CSV table of C-alpha atoms in Angstrom, one decimal:
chain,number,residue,atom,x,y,z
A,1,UNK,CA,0.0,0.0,0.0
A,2,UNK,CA,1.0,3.6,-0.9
A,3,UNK,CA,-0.2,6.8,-0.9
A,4,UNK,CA,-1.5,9.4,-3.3
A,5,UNK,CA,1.0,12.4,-2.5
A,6,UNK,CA,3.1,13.2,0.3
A,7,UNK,CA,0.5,14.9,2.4
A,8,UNK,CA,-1.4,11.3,2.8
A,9,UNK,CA,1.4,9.9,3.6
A,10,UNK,CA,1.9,12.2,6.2
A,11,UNK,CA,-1.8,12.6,7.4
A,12,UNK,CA,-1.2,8.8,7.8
A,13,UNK,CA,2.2,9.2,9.7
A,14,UNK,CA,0.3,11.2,12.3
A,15,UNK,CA,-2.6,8.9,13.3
A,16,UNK,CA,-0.4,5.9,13.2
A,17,UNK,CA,2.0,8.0,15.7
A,18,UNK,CA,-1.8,9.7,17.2
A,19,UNK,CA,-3.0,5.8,18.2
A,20,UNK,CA,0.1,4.0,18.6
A,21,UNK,CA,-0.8,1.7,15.4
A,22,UNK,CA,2.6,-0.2,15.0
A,23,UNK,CA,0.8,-1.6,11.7
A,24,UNK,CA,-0.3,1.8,10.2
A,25,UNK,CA,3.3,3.1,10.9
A,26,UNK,CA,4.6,0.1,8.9
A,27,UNK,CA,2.5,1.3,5.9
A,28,UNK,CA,3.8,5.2,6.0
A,29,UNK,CA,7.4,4.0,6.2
A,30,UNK,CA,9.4,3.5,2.7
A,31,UNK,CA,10.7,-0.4,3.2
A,32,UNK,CA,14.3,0.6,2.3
A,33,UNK,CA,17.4,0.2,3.8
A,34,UNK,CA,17.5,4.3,2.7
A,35,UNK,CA,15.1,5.1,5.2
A,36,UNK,CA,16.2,7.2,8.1
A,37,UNK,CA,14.6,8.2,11.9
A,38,UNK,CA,16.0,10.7,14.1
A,39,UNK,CA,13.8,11.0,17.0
A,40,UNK,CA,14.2,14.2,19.6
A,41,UNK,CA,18.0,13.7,21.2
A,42,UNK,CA,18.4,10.0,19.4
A,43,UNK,CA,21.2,8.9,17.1
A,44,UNK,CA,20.6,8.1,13.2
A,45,UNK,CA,18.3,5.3,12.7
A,46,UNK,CA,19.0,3.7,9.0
A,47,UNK,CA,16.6,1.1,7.4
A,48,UNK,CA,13.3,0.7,7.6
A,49,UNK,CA,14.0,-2.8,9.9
A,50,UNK,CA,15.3,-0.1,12.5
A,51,UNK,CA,13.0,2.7,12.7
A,52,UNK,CA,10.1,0.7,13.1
A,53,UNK,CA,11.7,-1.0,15.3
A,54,UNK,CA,12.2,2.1,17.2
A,55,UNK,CA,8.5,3.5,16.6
A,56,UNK,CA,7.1,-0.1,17.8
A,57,UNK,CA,9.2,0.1,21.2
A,58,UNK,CA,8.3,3.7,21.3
A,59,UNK,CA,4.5,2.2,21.3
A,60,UNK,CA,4.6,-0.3,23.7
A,61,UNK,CA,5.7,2.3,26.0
A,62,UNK,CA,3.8,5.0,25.7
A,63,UNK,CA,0.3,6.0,26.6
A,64,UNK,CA,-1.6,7.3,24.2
A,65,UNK,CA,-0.1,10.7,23.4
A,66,UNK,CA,-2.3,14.0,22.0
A,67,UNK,CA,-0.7,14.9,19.1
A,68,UNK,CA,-1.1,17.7,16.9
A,69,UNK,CA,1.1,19.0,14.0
A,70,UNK,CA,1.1,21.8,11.7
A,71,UNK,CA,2.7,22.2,8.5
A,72,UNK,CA,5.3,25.1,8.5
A,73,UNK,CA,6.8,24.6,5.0
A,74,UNK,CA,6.3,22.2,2.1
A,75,UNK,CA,9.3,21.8,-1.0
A,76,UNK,CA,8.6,19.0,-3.3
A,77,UNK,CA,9.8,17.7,-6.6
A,78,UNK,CA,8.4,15.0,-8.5
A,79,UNK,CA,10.0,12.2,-6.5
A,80,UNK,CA,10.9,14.4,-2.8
A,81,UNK,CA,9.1,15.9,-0.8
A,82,UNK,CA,10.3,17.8,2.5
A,83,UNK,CA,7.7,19.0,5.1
A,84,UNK,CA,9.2,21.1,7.9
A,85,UNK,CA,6.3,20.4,11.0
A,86,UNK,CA,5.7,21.6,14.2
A,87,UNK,CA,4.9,18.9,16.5
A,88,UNK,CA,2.8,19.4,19.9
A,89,UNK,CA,2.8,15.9,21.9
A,90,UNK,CA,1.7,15.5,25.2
A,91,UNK,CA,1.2,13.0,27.4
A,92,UNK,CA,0.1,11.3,31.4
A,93,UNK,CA,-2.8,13.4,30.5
A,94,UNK,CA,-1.2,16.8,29.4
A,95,UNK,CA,1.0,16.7,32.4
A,96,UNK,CA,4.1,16.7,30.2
A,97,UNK,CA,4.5,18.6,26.8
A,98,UNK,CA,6.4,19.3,24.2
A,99,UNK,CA,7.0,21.2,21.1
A,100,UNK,CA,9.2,19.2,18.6
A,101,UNK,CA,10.5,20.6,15.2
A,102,UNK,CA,10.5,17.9,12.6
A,103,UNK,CA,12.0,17.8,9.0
A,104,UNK,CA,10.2,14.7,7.5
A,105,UNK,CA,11.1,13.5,4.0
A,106,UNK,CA,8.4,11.5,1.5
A,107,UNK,CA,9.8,9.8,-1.8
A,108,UNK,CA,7.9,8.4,-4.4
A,109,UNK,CA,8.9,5.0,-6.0
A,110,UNK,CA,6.6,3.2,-8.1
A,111,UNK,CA,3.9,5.6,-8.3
A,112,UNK,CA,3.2,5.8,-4.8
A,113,UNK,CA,4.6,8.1,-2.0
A,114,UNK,CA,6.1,6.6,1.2
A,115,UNK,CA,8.3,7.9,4.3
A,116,UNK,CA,11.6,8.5,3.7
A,117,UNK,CA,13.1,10.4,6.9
A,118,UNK,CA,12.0,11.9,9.6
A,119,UNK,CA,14.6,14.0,11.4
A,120,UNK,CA,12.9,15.6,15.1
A,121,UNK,CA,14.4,17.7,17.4
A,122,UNK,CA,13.5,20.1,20.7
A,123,UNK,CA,13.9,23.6,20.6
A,124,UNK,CA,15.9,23.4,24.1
A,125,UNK,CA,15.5,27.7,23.6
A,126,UNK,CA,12.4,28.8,23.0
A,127,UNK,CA,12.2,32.0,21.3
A,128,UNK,CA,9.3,32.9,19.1
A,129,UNK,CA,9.7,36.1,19.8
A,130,UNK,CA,13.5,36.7,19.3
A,131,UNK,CA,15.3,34.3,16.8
A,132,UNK,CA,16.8,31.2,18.3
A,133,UNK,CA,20.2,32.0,19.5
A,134,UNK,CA,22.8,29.1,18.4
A,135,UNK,CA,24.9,27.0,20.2
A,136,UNK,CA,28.2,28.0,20.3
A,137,UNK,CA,29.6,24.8,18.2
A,138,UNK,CA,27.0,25.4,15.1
B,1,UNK,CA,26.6,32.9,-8.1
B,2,UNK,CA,25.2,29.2,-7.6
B,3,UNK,CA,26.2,26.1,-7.8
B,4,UNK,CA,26.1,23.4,-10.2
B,5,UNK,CA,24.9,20.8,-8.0
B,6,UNK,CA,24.0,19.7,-4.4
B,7,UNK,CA,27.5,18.6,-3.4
B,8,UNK,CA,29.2,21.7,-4.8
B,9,UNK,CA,26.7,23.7,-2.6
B,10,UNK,CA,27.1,21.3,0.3
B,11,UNK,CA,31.5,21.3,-0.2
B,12,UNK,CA,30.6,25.3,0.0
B,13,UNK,CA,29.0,25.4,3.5
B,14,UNK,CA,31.3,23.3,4.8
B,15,UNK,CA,34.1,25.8,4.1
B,16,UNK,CA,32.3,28.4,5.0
B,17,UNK,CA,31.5,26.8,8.3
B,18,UNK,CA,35.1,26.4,9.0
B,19,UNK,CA,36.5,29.3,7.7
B,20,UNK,CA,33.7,31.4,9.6
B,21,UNK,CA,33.3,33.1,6.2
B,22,UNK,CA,29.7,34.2,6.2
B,23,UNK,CA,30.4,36.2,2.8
B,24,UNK,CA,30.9,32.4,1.3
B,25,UNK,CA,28.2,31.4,3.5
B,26,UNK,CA,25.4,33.9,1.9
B,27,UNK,CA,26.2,32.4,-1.5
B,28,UNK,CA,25.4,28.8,-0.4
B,29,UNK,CA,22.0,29.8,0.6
B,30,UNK,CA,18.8,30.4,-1.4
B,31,UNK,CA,17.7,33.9,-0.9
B,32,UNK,CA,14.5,33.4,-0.2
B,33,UNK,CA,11.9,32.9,2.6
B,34,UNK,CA,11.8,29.3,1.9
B,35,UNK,CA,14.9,29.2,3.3
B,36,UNK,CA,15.1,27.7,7.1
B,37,UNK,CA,17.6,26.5,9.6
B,38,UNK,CA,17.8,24.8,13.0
B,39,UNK,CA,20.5,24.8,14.8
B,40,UNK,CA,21.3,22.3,17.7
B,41,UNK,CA,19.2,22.9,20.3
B,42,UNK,CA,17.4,25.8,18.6
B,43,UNK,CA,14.2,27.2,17.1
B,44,UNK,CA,13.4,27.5,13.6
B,45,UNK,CA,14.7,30.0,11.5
B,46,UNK,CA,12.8,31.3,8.3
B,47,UNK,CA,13.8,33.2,5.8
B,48,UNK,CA,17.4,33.7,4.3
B,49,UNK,CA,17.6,36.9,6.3
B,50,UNK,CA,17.0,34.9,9.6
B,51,UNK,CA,19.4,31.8,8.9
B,52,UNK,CA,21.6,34.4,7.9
B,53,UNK,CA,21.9,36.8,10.4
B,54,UNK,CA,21.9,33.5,13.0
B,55,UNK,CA,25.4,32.5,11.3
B,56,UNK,CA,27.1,35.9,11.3
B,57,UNK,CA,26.6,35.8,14.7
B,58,UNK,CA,27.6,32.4,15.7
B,59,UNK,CA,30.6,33.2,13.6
B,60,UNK,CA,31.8,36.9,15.4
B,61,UNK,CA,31.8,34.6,18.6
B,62,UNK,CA,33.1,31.6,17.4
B,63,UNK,CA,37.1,30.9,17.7
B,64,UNK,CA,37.8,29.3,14.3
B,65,UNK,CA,36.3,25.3,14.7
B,66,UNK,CA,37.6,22.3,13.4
B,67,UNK,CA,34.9,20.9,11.5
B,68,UNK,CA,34.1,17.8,9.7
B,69,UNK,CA,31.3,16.2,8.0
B,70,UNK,CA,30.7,12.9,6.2
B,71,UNK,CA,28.0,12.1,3.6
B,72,UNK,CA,25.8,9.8,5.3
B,73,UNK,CA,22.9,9.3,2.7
B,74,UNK,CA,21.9,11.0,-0.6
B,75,UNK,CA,18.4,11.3,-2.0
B,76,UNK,CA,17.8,13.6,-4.7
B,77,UNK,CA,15.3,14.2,-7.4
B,78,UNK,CA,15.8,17.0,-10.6
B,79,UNK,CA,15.1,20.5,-8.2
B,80,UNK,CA,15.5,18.7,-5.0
B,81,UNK,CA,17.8,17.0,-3.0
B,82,UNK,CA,18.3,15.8,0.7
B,83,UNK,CA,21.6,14.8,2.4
B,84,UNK,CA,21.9,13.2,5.7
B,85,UNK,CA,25.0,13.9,7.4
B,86,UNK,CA,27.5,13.7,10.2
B,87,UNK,CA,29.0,17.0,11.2
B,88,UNK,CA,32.4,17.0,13.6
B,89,UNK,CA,32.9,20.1,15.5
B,90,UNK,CA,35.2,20.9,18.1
B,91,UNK,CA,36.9,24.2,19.2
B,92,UNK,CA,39.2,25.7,21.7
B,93,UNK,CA,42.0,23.8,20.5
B,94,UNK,CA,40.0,20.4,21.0
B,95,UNK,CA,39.3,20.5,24.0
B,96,UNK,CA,35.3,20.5,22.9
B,97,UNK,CA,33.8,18.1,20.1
B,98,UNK,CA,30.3,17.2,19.2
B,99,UNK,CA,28.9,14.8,17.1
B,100,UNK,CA,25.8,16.6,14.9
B,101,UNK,CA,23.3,14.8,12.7
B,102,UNK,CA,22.3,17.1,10.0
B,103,UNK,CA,19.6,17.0,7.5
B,104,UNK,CA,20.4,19.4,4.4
B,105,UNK,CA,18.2,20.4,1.3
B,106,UNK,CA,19.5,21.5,-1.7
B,107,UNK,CA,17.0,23.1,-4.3
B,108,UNK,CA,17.6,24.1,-7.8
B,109,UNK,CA,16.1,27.2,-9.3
B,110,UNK,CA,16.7,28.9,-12.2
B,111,UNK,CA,19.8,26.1,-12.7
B,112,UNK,CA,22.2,26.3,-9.9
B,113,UNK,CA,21.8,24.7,-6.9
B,114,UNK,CA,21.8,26.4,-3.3
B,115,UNK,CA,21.1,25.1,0.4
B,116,UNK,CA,17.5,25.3,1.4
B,117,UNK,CA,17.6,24.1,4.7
B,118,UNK,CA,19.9,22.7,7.1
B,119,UNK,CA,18.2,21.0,10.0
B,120,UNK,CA,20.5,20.0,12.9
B,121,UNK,CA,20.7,18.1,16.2
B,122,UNK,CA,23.0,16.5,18.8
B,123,UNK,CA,22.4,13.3,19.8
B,124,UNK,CA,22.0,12.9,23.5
B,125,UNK,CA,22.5,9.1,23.9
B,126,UNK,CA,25.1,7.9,22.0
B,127,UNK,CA,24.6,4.8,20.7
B,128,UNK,CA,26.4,3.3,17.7
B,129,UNK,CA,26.1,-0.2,19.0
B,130,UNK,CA,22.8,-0.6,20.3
B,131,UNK,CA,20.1,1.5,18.4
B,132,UNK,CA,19.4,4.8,19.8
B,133,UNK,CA,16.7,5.3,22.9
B,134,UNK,CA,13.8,7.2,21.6
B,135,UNK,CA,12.5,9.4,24.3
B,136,UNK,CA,9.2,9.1,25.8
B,137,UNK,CA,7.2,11.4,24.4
B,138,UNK,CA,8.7,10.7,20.7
């Protein structure tokens, strides 16, 4: 099973990651040894063996989170897409939050679109108002 | 000035980013409002003004770094391209490394290629034996 464009895919990506649906997930991923996770703080994940691998500990885990996202910027090309997203996940009923800033990437291969990355990370800084100020390494 | 292709654009940063040489640096960019950038740890930039200004001033303050990157993974399509890589930075005479995993799109308009985004983060947990620890909430 694929998906029409890259948006499905990702409307998929969320309610698989929304209810925890190991099975769902499997379906929005890319089966490639080119796919690639980086969850908030985590090292590179590579192959699609390993990230779900990582999403399906990540489930049996959790509780069920509230998850919303929004869209902040959308590049695509005929094969590519990348989807800059602003996560909100919270969780042990909205006692814990957090605001996660996610580059995911969607490929198409055979006429259908599929996950291809998903790089996440927390904004340790938050500044809305102000820009961000960098680390000093980068 | 652009670039003929992702890599070129990508070899171009990477001077830049060691050399502190933001006049280098503005050419590698996409001047546009497309343009984004997260640093470790930080918020999201938009706009080539933004990511801009965000690595004149990491560079003022920076002593010069020692930085190295290697191409992890390549995906790329005919205006759009996505590298996964690990960066190497360390400063004050190495006596300060860290170990970034970077996400950076290329785009090609008008036929040269520039750096669209650069999404980066340090992972907390290393883990290049076992597969990295998602956190709780992600």
């Amino acid at each position: 099973m694929s998906f029409p464009d890259a948006a499905a895919a990702e409307a998929a990506f969320y309610v698989a990651f929304r209810e925890l649906d190991i099975t769902r997930m499997k379906r929005v991923w890319l089966d490639s040894a080119d796919a690639s996770c980086i969850h908030p703080g985590g090292d590179l994940l590579q192959g699609a063996n390993a990230v779900l691998a990582s999403w399906a500990k990540m489930f049996r885990n959790a509780q069920v989170p509230q998850v919303t996202h929004r869209l902040l910027q959308v590049s695509s090309d005929h094969h590519l897409a990348v989807h800059t997203v602003e996560e909100n996940v919270s969780s042990d009923s909205g006692q814990r939050s957090a605001r996660i800033l996610v580059t995911n990437v969607y490929a198409q291969r055979d006429g259908g679109w599929h996950m291809l990355a998903h790089h996440a990370s927390l904004p340790l800084v938050e500044s809305r108002q102000k820009q961000a100020e960098p680390s000093s390494l980068h």
